[in-house]
CSV table of N, CA and C in Angstrom, one decimal:
chain,number,residue,atom,x,y,z
A,9,ALA,N,2.3,17.4,6.0
A,9,ALA,CA,1.9,17.6,7.4
A,9,ALA,C,3.1,17.3,8.3
A,10,ALA,N,3.9,16.3,8.0
A,10,ALA,CA,5.0,15.9,8.9
A,10,ALA,C,5.9,17.1,9.1
A,11,SER,N,6.1,18.0,8.2
A,11,SER,CA,7.0,19.1,8.3
A,11,SER,C,6.5,20.1,9.4
A,12,LEU,N,5.2,20.0,9.7
A,12,LEU,CA,4.6,21.0,10.7
A,12,LEU,C,4.7,20.5,12.1
A,13,VAL,N,5.2,19.2,12.3
A,13,VAL,CA,5.2,18.6,13.6
A,13,VAL,C,6.4,19.2,14.4
A,14,SER,N,6.2,19.4,15.7
A,14,SER,CA,7.2,20.0,16.6
A,14,SER,C,8.0,18.9,17.3
A,15,ARG,N,7.7,17.7,17.2
A,15,ARG,CA,8.4,16.6,18.0
A,15,ARG,C,9.2,15.8,17.0
A,16,ARG,N,10.2,15.1,17.5
A,16,ARG,CA,11.0,14.2,16.6
A,16,ARG,C,10.2,13.0,16.2
A,17,TRP,N,9.4,12.4,17.1
A,17,TRP,CA,8.7,11.2,16.7
A,17,TRP,C,7.3,11.5,16.2
A,18,ILE,N,7.0,10.9,15.0
A,18,ILE,CA,5.8,11.1,14.3
A,18,ILE,C,5.0,9.8,14.2
A,19,PHE,N,3.8,9.8,14.6
A,19,PHE,CA,2.9,8.6,14.4
A,19,PHE,C,1.9,9.0,13.3
A,20,SER,N,2.0,8.4,12.2
A,20,SER,CA,1.2,8.8,11.0
A,20,SER,C,0.0,7.8,10.7
A,21,LEU,N,-1.2,8.3,10.7
A,21,LEU,CA,-2.4,7.6,10.4
A,21,LEU,C,-3.1,8.2,9.2
A,22,ASP,N,-3.7,7.4,8.3
A,22,ASP,CA,-4.5,8.0,7.3
A,22,ASP,C,-5.9,8.2,7.8
A,23,ALA,N,-6.7,9.0,7.1
A,23,ALA,CA,-8.1,9.3,7.6
A,23,ALA,C,-8.9,8.1,7.8
A,24,ASP,N,-8.6,7.0,7.1
A,24,ASP,CA,-9.5,5.8,7.2
A,24,ASP,C,-8.8,4.7,8.1
A,25,GLU,N,-7.9,5.2,9.0
A,25,GLU,CA,-7.2,4.3,9.9
A,25,GLU,C,-7.5,4.7,11.4
A,26,VAL,N,-7.5,3.7,12.2
A,26,VAL,CA,-7.7,3.9,13.7
A,26,VAL,C,-6.6,3.0,14.4
A,27,ALA,N,-6.0,3.6,15.4
A,27,ALA,CA,-5.1,2.9,16.3
A,27,ALA,C,-5.9,2.1,17.3
A,28,THR,N,-5.6,0.8,17.5
A,28,THR,CA,-6.3,0.1,18.6
A,28,THR,C,-5.8,0.6,19.9
A,29,PRO,N,-6.6,0.5,21.0
A,29,PRO,CA,-6.1,0.9,22.3
A,29,PRO,C,-4.8,0.2,22.7
A,30,GLU,N,-4.6,-1.1,22.3
A,30,GLU,CA,-3.4,-1.8,22.6
A,30,GLU,C,-2.2,-1.2,21.9
A,31,LEU,N,-2.4,-0.7,20.7
A,31,LEU,CA,-1.3,-0.1,20.0
A,31,LEU,C,-0.9,1.2,20.6
A,32,VAL,N,-1.9,2.0,21.0
A,32,VAL,CA,-1.6,3.3,21.7
A,32,VAL,C,-0.8,3.0,23.0
A,33,THR,N,-1.2,2.0,23.8
A,33,THR,CA,-0.5,1.6,25.0
A,33,THR,C,1.0,1.2,24.7
A,34,ALA,N,1.1,0.4,23.6
A,34,ALA,CA,2.5,0.0,23.2
A,34,ALA,C,3.4,1.1,22.8
A,35,ILE,N,2.8,2.1,22.1
A,35,ILE,CA,3.6,3.3,21.6
A,35,ILE,C,3.9,4.1,22.8
A,36,LYS,N,3.0,4.3,23.8
A,36,LYS,CA,3.3,5.2,24.9
A,36,LYS,C,4.3,4.5,25.8
A,37,SER,N,4.5,3.2,25.8
A,37,SER,CA,5.4,2.6,26.6
A,37,SER,C,6.9,2.5,26.1
A,38,LEU,N,7.0,3.0,24.8
A,38,LEU,CA,8.4,3.0,24.2
A,38,LEU,C,9.2,4.1,24.8
A,39,PRO,N,10.5,3.9,25.1
A,39,PRO,CA,11.4,4.9,25.6
A,39,PRO,C,11.6,6.0,24.5
A,40,GLU,N,11.7,7.2,24.9
A,40,GLU,CA,11.9,8.4,24.0
A,40,GLU,C,13.2,8.2,23.2
A,41,ASN,N,14.3,7.8,23.8
A,41,ASN,CA,15.6,7.7,23.1
A,41,ASN,C,15.6,6.2,22.5
A,42,GLN,N,15.5,6.1,21.2
A,42,GLN,CA,15.4,4.9,20.6
A,42,GLN,C,16.6,4.5,19.7
A,43,LEU,N,17.0,3.3,19.8
A,43,LEU,CA,18.0,2.7,18.8
A,43,LEU,C,17.4,2.7,17.4
A,44,TYR,N,16.1,2.5,17.4
A,44,TYR,CA,15.4,2.3,16.1
A,44,TYR,C,15.0,3.7,15.5
A,45,ALA,N,15.0,3.8,14.2
A,45,ALA,CA,14.6,5.0,13.5
A,45,ALA,C,13.1,5.0,13.2
A,46,ALA,N,12.6,3.8,13.2
A,46,ALA,CA,11.1,3.6,12.9
A,46,ALA,C,10.6,2.3,13.4
A,47,PHE,N,9.3,2.3,13.4
A,47,PHE,CA,8.5,1.1,13.8
A,47,PHE,C,7.5,0.7,12.7
A,48,SER,N,7.5,-0.6,12.4
A,48,SER,CA,6.6,-1.1,11.4
A,48,SER,C,5.4,-1.6,12.2
A,49,ILE,N,4.2,-1.3,11.7
A,49,ILE,CA,3.0,-1.6,12.5
A,49,ILE,C,2.0,-2.4,11.5
A,50,PRO,N,1.5,-3.6,11.9
A,50,PRO,CA,0.6,-4.3,11.1
A,50,PRO,C,-0.7,-3.6,10.9
A,51,ARG,N,-1.4,-3.9,9.8
A,51,ARG,CA,-2.7,-3.3,9.6
A,51,ARG,C,-3.7,-4.5,9.5
A,52,LYS,N,-4.9,-4.3,10.1
A,52,LYS,CA,-6.0,-5.2,9.8
A,52,LYS,C,-6.9,-4.4,8.8
A,53,ASN,N,-6.9,-4.9,7.6
A,53,ASN,CA,-7.7,-4.3,6.6
A,53,ASN,C,-9.1,-4.7,6.5
A,54,ILE,N,-10.1,-3.8,6.5
A,54,ILE,CA,-11.5,-4.1,6.4
A,54,ILE,C,-11.8,-3.6,5.0
A,55,ILE,N,-12.1,-4.6,4.1
A,55,ILE,CA,-12.5,-4.3,2.7
A,55,ILE,C,-13.8,-5.0,2.4
A,56,PHE,N,-14.7,-4.2,1.9
A,56,PHE,CA,-16.1,-4.6,1.6
A,56,PHE,C,-16.7,-5.2,2.9
A,57,LYS,N,-16.4,-4.5,4.0
A,57,LYS,CA,-17.0,-4.8,5.3
A,57,LYS,C,-16.5,-6.1,5.9
A,58,LYS,N,-15.4,-6.6,5.5
A,58,LYS,CA,-14.8,-7.9,6.0
A,58,LYS,C,-13.3,-7.7,6.3
A,59,ILE,N,-12.9,-8.2,7.4
A,59,ILE,CA,-11.4,-8.2,7.7
A,59,ILE,C,-10.8,-9.2,6.7
A,60,ILE,N,-9.7,-8.7,6.0
A,60,ILE,CA,-9.0,-9.5,5.0
A,60,ILE,C,-7.7,-9.9,5.7
A,61,ASN,N,-7.6,-11.3,5.9
A,61,ASN,CA,-6.5,-11.8,6.6
A,61,ASN,C,-5.4,-12.4,5.6
A,62,TYR,N,-5.8,-12.5,4.4
A,62,TYR,CA,-4.8,-13.2,3.4
A,62,TYR,C,-4.8,-12.2,2.2
A,63,THR,N,-4.7,-12.8,1.0
A,63,THR,CA,-4.7,-12.0,-0.2
A,63,THR,C,-3.6,-11.0,-0.3
A,64,ASN,N,-2.5,-11.1,0.5
A,64,ASN,CA,-1.4,-10.2,0.5
A,64,ASN,C,-1.7,-8.8,0.7
A,65,TRP,N,-2.6,-8.5,1.6
A,65,TRP,CA,-3.0,-7.1,1.9
A,65,TRP,C,-2.2,-6.6,3.1
A,66,ASP,N,-1.0,-6.0,2.9
A,66,ASP,CA,-0.2,-5.5,4.0
A,66,ASP,C,0.2,-6.5,5.0
A,67,PRO,N,0.7,-7.7,4.6
A,67,PRO,CA,0.9,-8.7,5.6
A,67,PRO,C,2.0,-8.4,6.6
A,68,ASN,N,3.0,-7.6,6.2
A,68,ASN,CA,4.1,-7.3,7.1
A,68,ASN,C,4.0,-5.9,7.8
A,69,GLY,N,3.0,-5.2,7.6
A,69,GLY,CA,2.8,-3.9,8.2
A,69,GLY,C,3.5,-2.8,7.4
A,70,LEU,N,3.3,-1.6,7.9
A,70,LEU,CA,3.9,-0.4,7.3
A,70,LEU,C,4.6,0.4,8.4
A,71,ILE,N,5.6,1.1,8.0
A,71,ILE,CA,6.3,2.0,8.9
A,71,ILE,C,5.3,3.2,9.1
A,72,ARG,N,4.9,3.4,10.4
A,72,ARG,CA,3.9,4.5,10.7
A,72,ARG,C,4.4,5.3,11.9
A,73,LEU,N,5.4,4.8,12.6
A,73,LEU,CA,5.9,5.5,13.8
A,73,LEU,C,7.4,5.7,13.5
A,74,TYR,N,7.8,6.9,13.4
A,74,TYR,CA,9.2,7.2,12.9
A,74,TYR,C,9.8,8.4,13.5
A,75,ASP,N,11.1,8.4,13.6
A,75,ASP,CA,11.9,9.6,14.0
A,75,ASP,C,12.1,10.5,12.7
A,76,GLU,N,11.5,11.6,12.7
A,76,GLU,CA,11.6,12.4,11.5
A,76,GLU,C,13.0,12.9,11.1
A,77,THR,N,13.9,12.8,12.0
A,77,THR,CA,15.3,13.2,11.7
A,77,THR,C,16.1,12.0,11.0
A,78,ARG,N,15.5,10.8,11.0
A,78,ARG,CA,16.2,9.6,10.5
A,78,ARG,C,15.3,8.9,9.4
A,79,ALA,N,14.2,9.4,9.1
A,79,ALA,CA,13.3,8.7,8.1
A,79,ALA,C,12.5,9.8,7.4
A,80,SER,N,12.0,9.4,6.2
A,80,SER,CA,11.2,10.4,5.4
A,80,SER,C,10.2,9.7,4.5
A,81,TRP,N,9.2,10.4,4.0
A,81,TRP,CA,8.2,9.9,3.1
A,81,TRP,C,8.8,9.9,1.7
A,82,GLN,N,8.5,8.9,0.9
A,82,GLN,CA,8.9,8.8,-0.5
A,82,GLN,C,7.9,8.1,-1.3
A,83,GLY,N,7.8,8.4,-2.6
A,83,GLY,CA,6.9,7.7,-3.6
A,83,GLY,C,5.7,8.6,-4.0
A,84,LEU,N,5.2,8.2,-5.1
A,84,LEU,CA,4.0,8.9,-5.7
A,84,LEU,C,2.7,8.2,-5.4
A,85,VAL,N,2.8,6.9,-5.7
A,85,VAL,CA,1.7,6.0,-5.5
A,85,VAL,C,2.0,5.2,-4.2
A,86,HIS,N,1.0,5.1,-3.3
A,86,HIS,CA,1.2,4.4,-2.0
A,86,HIS,C,2.6,4.9,-1.4
A,87,GLU,N,2.7,6.1,-1.0
A,87,GLU,CA,3.9,6.7,-0.4
A,87,GLU,C,4.2,5.8,0.8
A,88,SER,N,5.5,5.8,1.0
A,88,SER,CA,6.0,5.0,2.2
A,88,SER,C,7.1,5.7,2.9
A,89,ILE,N,7.4,5.4,4.1
A,89,ILE,CA,8.4,6.0,4.9
A,89,ILE,C,9.7,5.1,4.7
A,90,VAL,N,10.8,5.7,4.4
A,90,VAL,CA,12.0,5.0,4.2
A,90,VAL,C,13.1,5.5,5.2
A,91,THR,N,14.0,4.6,5.5
A,91,THR,CA,15.1,5.0,6.4
A,91,THR,C,16.3,4.1,6.1
A,92,ASP,N,17.5,4.6,6.4
A,92,ASP,CA,18.7,3.8,6.3
A,92,ASP,C,19.0,3.1,7.7
A,93,SER,N,18.2,3.4,8.7
A,93,SER,CA,18.5,2.9,10.0
A,93,SER,C,17.6,1.7,10.3
A,94,ALA,N,17.8,1.2,11.5
A,94,ALA,CA,17.1,0.0,12.0
A,94,ALA,C,15.6,0.3,12.2
A,95,VAL,N,14.8,-0.7,11.8
A,95,VAL,CA,13.3,-0.7,11.9
A,95,VAL,C,12.9,-1.8,12.8
A,96,GLU,N,12.1,-1.6,13.8
A,96,GLU,CA,11.6,-2.6,14.7
A,96,GLU,C,10.1,-2.8,14.4
A,97,LYS,N,9.6,-4.0,14.8
A,97,LYS,CA,8.2,-4.3,14.6
A,97,LYS,C,7.4,-4.1,15.9
A,98,LEU,N,6.2,-3.5,15.7
A,98,LEU,CA,5.2,-3.5,16.8
A,98,LEU,C,4.2,-4.6,16.4
A,99,TYR,N,3.5,-5.1,17.3
A,99,TYR,CA,2.6,-6.2,17.0
A,99,TYR,C,1.1,-5.9,17.1
A,100,ASP,N,0.8,-4.9,17.8
A,100,ASP,CA,-0.7,-4.5,17.9
A,100,ASP,C,-1.0,-3.7,16.6
A,101,PRO,N,-2.2,-3.9,16.0
A,101,PRO,CA,-2.4,-3.4,14.7
A,101,PRO,C,-3.1,-2.0,14.7
A,102,ILE,N,-3.1,-1.4,13.5
A,102,ILE,CA,-3.9,-0.3,13.1
A,102,ILE,C,-5.1,-1.0,12.3
A,103,ILE,N,-6.3,-0.5,12.6
A,103,ILE,CA,-7.5,-0.9,11.8
A,103,ILE,C,-7.6,0.0,10.7
A,104,HIS,N,-7.6,-0.6,9.5
A,104,HIS,CA,-7.7,0.2,8.2
A,104,HIS,C,-9.1,-0.1,7.6
A,105,TYR,N,-10.0,0.9,7.6
A,105,TYR,CA,-11.3,0.8,6.9
A,105,TYR,C,-11.1,1.2,5.5
A,106,ASN,N,-10.6,0.2,4.7
A,106,ASN,CA,-10.0,0.4,3.4
A,106,ASN,C,-11.1,0.8,2.4
A,107,TYR,N,-11.7,-0.1,1.8
A,107,TYR,CA,-12.7,0.1,0.7
A,107,TYR,C,-14.0,-0.5,1.2
A,108,GLN,N,-15.0,0.4,1.3
A,108,GLN,CA,-16.3,-0.1,1.8
A,108,GLN,C,-17.2,-0.7,0.6
A,109,THR,N,-17.0,-0.2,-0.6
A,109,THR,CA,-17.8,-0.7,-1.7
A,109,THR,C,-16.8,-1.0,-2.9
A,110,VAL,N,-17.3,-1.8,-3.9
A,110,VAL,CA,-16.6,-2.0,-5.1
A,110,VAL,C,-16.4,-0.7,-5.9
A,111,GLU,N,-17.4,0.1,-5.9
A,111,GLU,CA,-17.3,1.4,-6.6
A,111,GLU,C,-16.2,2.3,-6.0
A,112,GLN,N,-16.1,2.3,-4.7
A,112,GLN,CA,-15.0,3.1,-4.1
A,112,GLN,C,-13.7,2.5,-4.4
A,113,PHE,N,-13.6,1.2,-4.4
A,113,PHE,CA,-12.3,0.5,-4.8
A,113,PHE,C,-11.9,0.9,-6.2
A,114,MET,N,-12.9,0.8,-7.1
A,114,MET,CA,-12.6,1.1,-8.5
A,114,MET,C,-12.2,2.5,-8.8
A,115,GLN,N,-12.8,3.4,-8.1
A,115,GLN,CA,-12.5,4.8,-8.2
A,115,GLN,C,-11.0,5.1,-7.7
A,116,LYS,N,-10.7,4.5,-6.6
A,116,LYS,CA,-9.3,4.7,-6.1
A,116,LYS,C,-8.3,4.1,-6.9
A,117,GLN,N,-8.6,2.9,-7.4
A,117,GLN,CA,-7.7,2.1,-8.3
A,117,GLN,C,-7.5,2.9,-9.6
A,118,ASN,N,-8.5,3.6,-10.1
A,118,ASN,CA,-8.3,4.3,-11.3
A,118,ASN,C,-7.3,5.5,-11.0
A,119,ASP,N,-7.4,6.1,-9.9
A,119,ASP,CA,-6.4,7.2,-9.6
A,119,ASP,C,-5.0,6.6,-9.4
A,120,TYR,N,-5.0,5.5,-8.6
A,120,TYR,CA,-3.6,4.9,-8.4
A,120,TYR,C,-3.0,4.4,-9.7
A,121,SER,N,-3.8,3.8,-10.6
A,121,SER,CA,-3.3,3.3,-11.8
A,121,SER,C,-2.7,4.4,-12.7
A,122,THR,N,-3.4,5.5,-12.7
A,122,THR,CA,-2.9,6.7,-13.5
A,122,THR,C,-1.5,7.1,-12.9
A,123,LYS,N,-1.4,7.3,-11.6
A,123,LYS,CA,-0.2,7.7,-11.0
A,123,LYS,C,0.9,6.6,-11.2
A,124,GLN,N,0.6,5.3,-11.1
A,124,GLN,CA,1.6,4.3,-11.4
A,124,GLN,C,2.1,4.3,-12.8
A,125,ALA,N,1.1,4.5,-13.8
A,125,ALA,CA,1.5,4.6,-15.2
A,125,ALA,C,2.4,5.8,-15.4
A,126,GLU,N,2.2,6.9,-14.7
A,126,GLU,CA,3.1,8.1,-14.8
A,126,GLU,C,4.5,7.7,-14.3
A,127,GLU,N,4.5,7.0,-13.2
A,127,GLU,CA,5.8,6.6,-12.7
A,127,GLU,C,6.6,5.7,-13.6
A,128,ILE,N,5.9,4.8,-14.3
A,128,ILE,CA,6.5,3.8,-15.2
A,128,ILE,C,7.0,4.6,-16.4
A,129,ILE,N,6.2,5.6,-16.9
A,129,ILE,CA,6.7,6.4,-18.0
A,129,ILE,C,7.9,7.2,-17.7
A,130,ALA,N,7.9,7.8,-16.5
A,130,ALA,CA,9.0,8.6,-16.0
A,130,ALA,C,10.3,7.8,-15.9
A,131,GLN,N,10.1,6.5,-15.6
A,131,GLN,CA,11.3,5.6,-15.5
A,131,GLN,C,11.7,5.1,-16.8
A,132,LYS,N,11.1,5.5,-17.9
A,132,LYS,CA,11.4,5.2,-19.3
A,132,LYS,C,11.1,3.7,-19.5
A,133,SER,N,10.2,3.1,-18.8
A,133,SER,CA,9.9,1.7,-19.0
A,133,SER,C,8.8,1.7,-20.1
A,134,ASP,N,8.9,0.7,-21.0
A,134,ASP,CA,8.0,0.7,-22.2
A,134,ASP,C,6.9,-0.3,-22.0
A,135,PHE,N,5.8,-0.1,-22.7
A,135,PHE,CA,4.7,-1.0,-22.7
A,135,PHE,C,5.2,-2.3,-23.5
A,136,SER,N,4.8,-3.4,-23.0
A,136,SER,CA,5.0,-4.6,-23.8
A,136,SER,C,3.9,-5.6,-23.6
A,137,LEU,N,3.6,-6.4,-24.6
A,137,LEU,CA,2.5,-7.4,-24.5
A,137,LEU,C,2.8,-8.4,-23.4
A,138,ILE,N,4.0,-8.7,-23.2
A,138,ILE,CA,4.4,-9.7,-22.1
A,138,ILE,C,4.0,-9.1,-20.8
A,139,LYS,N,4.4,-7.8,-20.5
A,139,LYS,CA,4.0,-7.2,-19.2
A,139,LYS,C,2.5,-7.1,-19.1
A,140,PHE,N,1.8,-6.7,-20.2
A,140,PHE,CA,0.4,-6.5,-20.2
A,140,PHE,C,-0.3,-7.8,-19.8
A,141,VAL,N,0.1,-8.9,-20.3
A,141,VAL,CA,-0.5,-10.2,-20.1
A,141,VAL,C,0.0,-10.9,-18.9
A,142,LEU,N,1.3,-11.0,-18.7
A,142,LEU,CA,1.8,-11.8,-17.6
A,142,LEU,C,1.7,-11.1,-16.2
A,143,LEU,N,2.0,-9.8,-16.1
A,143,LEU,CA,2.0,-9.2,-14.7
A,143,LEU,C,0.7,-9.3,-14.0
A,144,PRO,N,-0.4,-9.0,-14.7
A,144,PRO,CA,-1.7,-9.2,-14.0
A,144,PRO,C,-2.0,-10.7,-13.6
A,145,LEU,N,-1.7,-11.6,-14.5
A,145,LEU,CA,-1.9,-13.0,-14.2
A,145,LEU,C,-1.0,-13.5,-13.1
A,146,VAL,N,0.2,-13.1,-13.1
A,146,VAL,CA,1.2,-13.5,-12.0
A,146,VAL,C,0.7,-12.9,-10.6
A,147,ASP,N,0.2,-11.6,-10.7
A,147,ASP,CA,-0.3,-11.0,-9.4
A,147,ASP,C,-1.5,-11.7,-8.9
A,148,PHE,N,-2.4,-12.2,-9.8
A,148,PHE,CA,-3.6,-12.9,-9.4
A,148,PHE,C,-3.2,-14.2,-8.7
A,149,LEU,N,-2.3,-15.0,-9.3
A,149,LEU,CA,-1.8,-16.2,-8.8
A,149,LEU,C,-1.1,-16.0,-7.5
A,150,ARG,N,-0.3,-15.0,-7.4
A,150,ARG,CA,0.4,-14.6,-6.1
A,150,ARG,C,-0.5,-14.4,-5.0
A,151,ARG,N,-1.5,-13.5,-5.3
A,151,ARG,CA,-2.5,-13.2,-4.2
A,151,ARG,C,-3.4,-14.3,-3.8
A,152,TYR,N,-4.0,-15.0,-4.9
A,152,TYR,CA,-5.1,-15.9,-4.6
A,152,TYR,C,-4.5,-17.3,-4.2
A,153,VAL,N,-3.4,-17.7,-4.8
A,153,VAL,CA,-2.9,-19.0,-4.5
A,153,VAL,C,-1.7,-19.0,-3.5
A,154,LEU,N,-0.6,-18.3,-3.9
A,154,LEU,CA,0.6,-18.2,-3.0
A,154,LEU,C,0.3,-17.6,-1.6
A,155,HIS,N,-0.5,-16.5,-1.6
A,155,HIS,CA,-0.8,-15.8,-0.4
A,155,HIS,C,-2.2,-16.3,0.2
A,156,THR,N,-2.7,-17.4,-0.3
A,156,THR,CA,-3.9,-18.0,0.2
A,156,THR,C,-5.1,-17.1,0.3
A,157,GLY,N,-5.3,-16.3,-0.8
A,157,GLY,CA,-6.4,-15.4,-0.8
A,157,GLY,C,-7.7,-16.2,-0.8
A,158,PHE,N,-7.7,-17.4,-1.3
A,158,PHE,CA,-8.9,-18.3,-1.2
A,158,PHE,C,-9.4,-18.5,0.2
A,159,LEU,N,-8.6,-18.3,1.2
A,159,LEU,CA,-9.0,-18.4,2.6
A,159,LEU,C,-9.9,-17.2,3.0
A,160,ASP,N,-9.8,-16.1,2.2
A,160,ASP,CA,-10.7,-15.0,2.5
A,160,ASP,C,-12.0,-15.2,1.7
A,161,GLY,N,-12.3,-16.3,1.1
A,161,GLY,CA,-13.6,-16.6,0.5
A,161,GLY,C,-13.7,-15.8,-0.8
A,162,TRP,N,-15.0,-15.4,-1.1
A,162,TRP,CA,-15.3,-14.6,-2.3
A,162,TRP,C,-14.5,-13.3,-2.2
A,163,HIS,N,-14.4,-12.7,-1.0
A,163,HIS,CA,-13.7,-11.5,-0.9
A,163,HIS,C,-12.2,-11.6,-1.5
A,164,GLY,N,-11.6,-12.7,-1.1
A,164,GLY,CA,-10.2,-13.0,-1.7
A,164,GLY,C,-10.2,-13.1,-3.2
A,165,PHE,N,-11.2,-13.8,-3.7
A,165,PHE,CA,-11.2,-14.0,-5.1
A,165,PHE,C,-11.5,-12.7,-5.8
A,166,PHE,N,-12.5,-12.0,-5.4
A,166,PHE,CA,-12.8,-10.7,-6.0
A,166,PHE,C,-11.7,-9.7,-5.9
A,167,LEU,N,-11.0,-9.6,-4.7
A,167,LEU,CA,-9.9,-8.7,-4.6
A,167,LEU,C,-8.7,-9.1,-5.5
A,168,SER,N,-8.5,-10.3,-5.6
A,168,SER,CA,-7.4,-10.8,-6.5
A,168,SER,C,-7.7,-10.4,-7.9
A,169,TYR,N,-9.0,-10.6,-8.3
A,169,TYR,CA,-9.4,-10.3,-9.7
A,169,TYR,C,-9.4,-8.8,-9.9
A,170,LEU,N,-9.9,-8.1,-9.0
A,170,LEU,CA,-9.9,-6.6,-9.1
A,170,LEU,C,-8.5,-6.1,-9.3
A,171,MET,N,-7.5,-6.7,-8.6
A,171,MET,CA,-6.1,-6.3,-8.8
A,171,MET,C,-5.6,-6.6,-10.2
A,172,VAL,N,-6.1,-7.6,-10.9
A,172,VAL,CA,-5.8,-7.9,-12.3
A,172,VAL,C,-6.3,-6.7,-13.1
A,173,ILE,N,-7.5,-6.3,-12.8
A,173,ILE,CA,-8.0,-5.1,-13.6
A,173,ILE,C,-7.1,-3.9,-13.3
A,174,TYR,N,-6.7,-3.7,-12.1
A,174,TYR,CA,-5.8,-2.6,-11.8
A,174,TYR,C,-4.5,-2.6,-12.6
A,175,HIS,N,-3.9,-3.8,-12.7
A,175,HIS,CA,-2.6,-3.9,-13.4
A,175,HIS,C,-2.9,-3.7,-14.9
A,176,LEU,N,-4.0,-4.3,-15.4
A,176,LEU,CA,-4.3,-4.0,-16.8
A,176,LEU,C,-4.5,-2.5,-17.1
A,177,SER,N,-5.2,-1.8,-16.2
A,177,SER,CA,-5.4,-0.4,-16.4
A,177,SER,C,-4.0,0.4,-16.4
A,178,VAL,N,-3.1,0.0,-15.5
A,178,VAL,CA,-1.8,0.6,-15.5
A,178,VAL,C,-1.2,0.5,-16.9
A,179,TRP,N,-1.1,-0.7,-17.4
A,179,TRP,CA,-0.4,-0.9,-18.7
A,179,TRP,C,-1.1,-0.4,-19.9
A,180,ILE,N,-2.5,-0.3,-19.8
A,180,ILE,CA,-3.2,0.3,-20.9
A,180,ILE,C,-2.9,1.8,-20.9
A,181,LYS,N,-2.8,2.4,-19.7
A,181,LYS,CA,-2.5,3.8,-19.6
A,181,LYS,C,-1.1,4.1,-20.1
A,182,VAL,N,-0.2,3.3,-19.8
A,182,VAL,CA,1.2,3.4,-20.3
A,182,VAL,C,1.2,3.4,-21.8
A,183,TRP,N,0.5,2.4,-22.4
A,183,TRP,CA,0.4,2.2,-23.8
A,183,TRP,C,-0.3,3.5,-24.4
A,184,GLN,N,-1.4,3.9,-23.8
A,184,GLN,CA,-2.1,5.1,-24.4
A,184,GLN,C,-1.2,6.3,-24.4
A,185,LYS,N,-0.6,6.6,-23.3
A,185,LYS,CA,0.3,7.8,-23.2
A,185,LYS,C,1.4,7.7,-24.2
A,186,LYS,N,2.1,6.5,-24.3
A,186,LYS,CA,3.2,6.4,-25.3
A,186,LYS,C,2.7,6.5,-26.7
A,187,SER,N,1.5,6.0,-27.0
A,187,SER,CA,0.9,6.1,-28.3
A,187,SER,C,0.6,7.5,-28.7
A,188,LEU,N,0.0,8.2,-27.7
A,188,LEU,CA,-0.4,9.6,-28.0
A,188,LEU,C,0.8,10.5,-28.2
A,189,SER,N,1.9,10.2,-27.4
A,189,SER,CA,3.0,11.1,-27.5
A,189,SER,C,3.8,10.8,-28.8
A,190,SER,N,3.8,9.6,-29.3
A,190,SER,CA,4.6,9.2,-30.5
A,190,SER,C,3.8,9.6,-31.7
A,191,SER,N,2.5,9.8,-31.6
A,191,SER,CA,1.7,10.2,-32.8
A,191,SER,C,1.6,11.7,-33.0
A,192,SER,N,2.1,12.5,-31.9
A,192,SER,CA,2.0,14.0,-32.0
A,192,SER,C,3.1,14.6,-32.7
């Protein structure tokens, strides 16, 4: 869609995101000629009908306002905007109505884990028992303890645990794909 835009500056929102009135005002007040190639914007994530403040859910924001001549989209899973130029932060958030139910979360994570497994295989990375066991455990501890997911209550615990399941799914899919291709 970015290729169809007729202006240099693009403000990108997903279908489940809304700009706050304060963010719209902040963007409108920016001068057209910018030193910066892009702006990082924080997101307030609403997951299972609760704002998630911890659990490492986009704590630093994402680039969503950018000069299309100096930045571009990259990536297969959770695409992101990349630039070699300076990025500035805006402080008013985007509201992200992320996952409303556990079922919706699991369905999306299944799709994401398949894409991430394909990326891992394309990078010639192999399945290993260490990655299978340690990466999910480390991610749980990082989200729940280091990033204080426990402050999000049960939501933080369940999100941290659901991400363990996500990482296990990724590595099981890598293993399955490698096993199937080596047995053919």
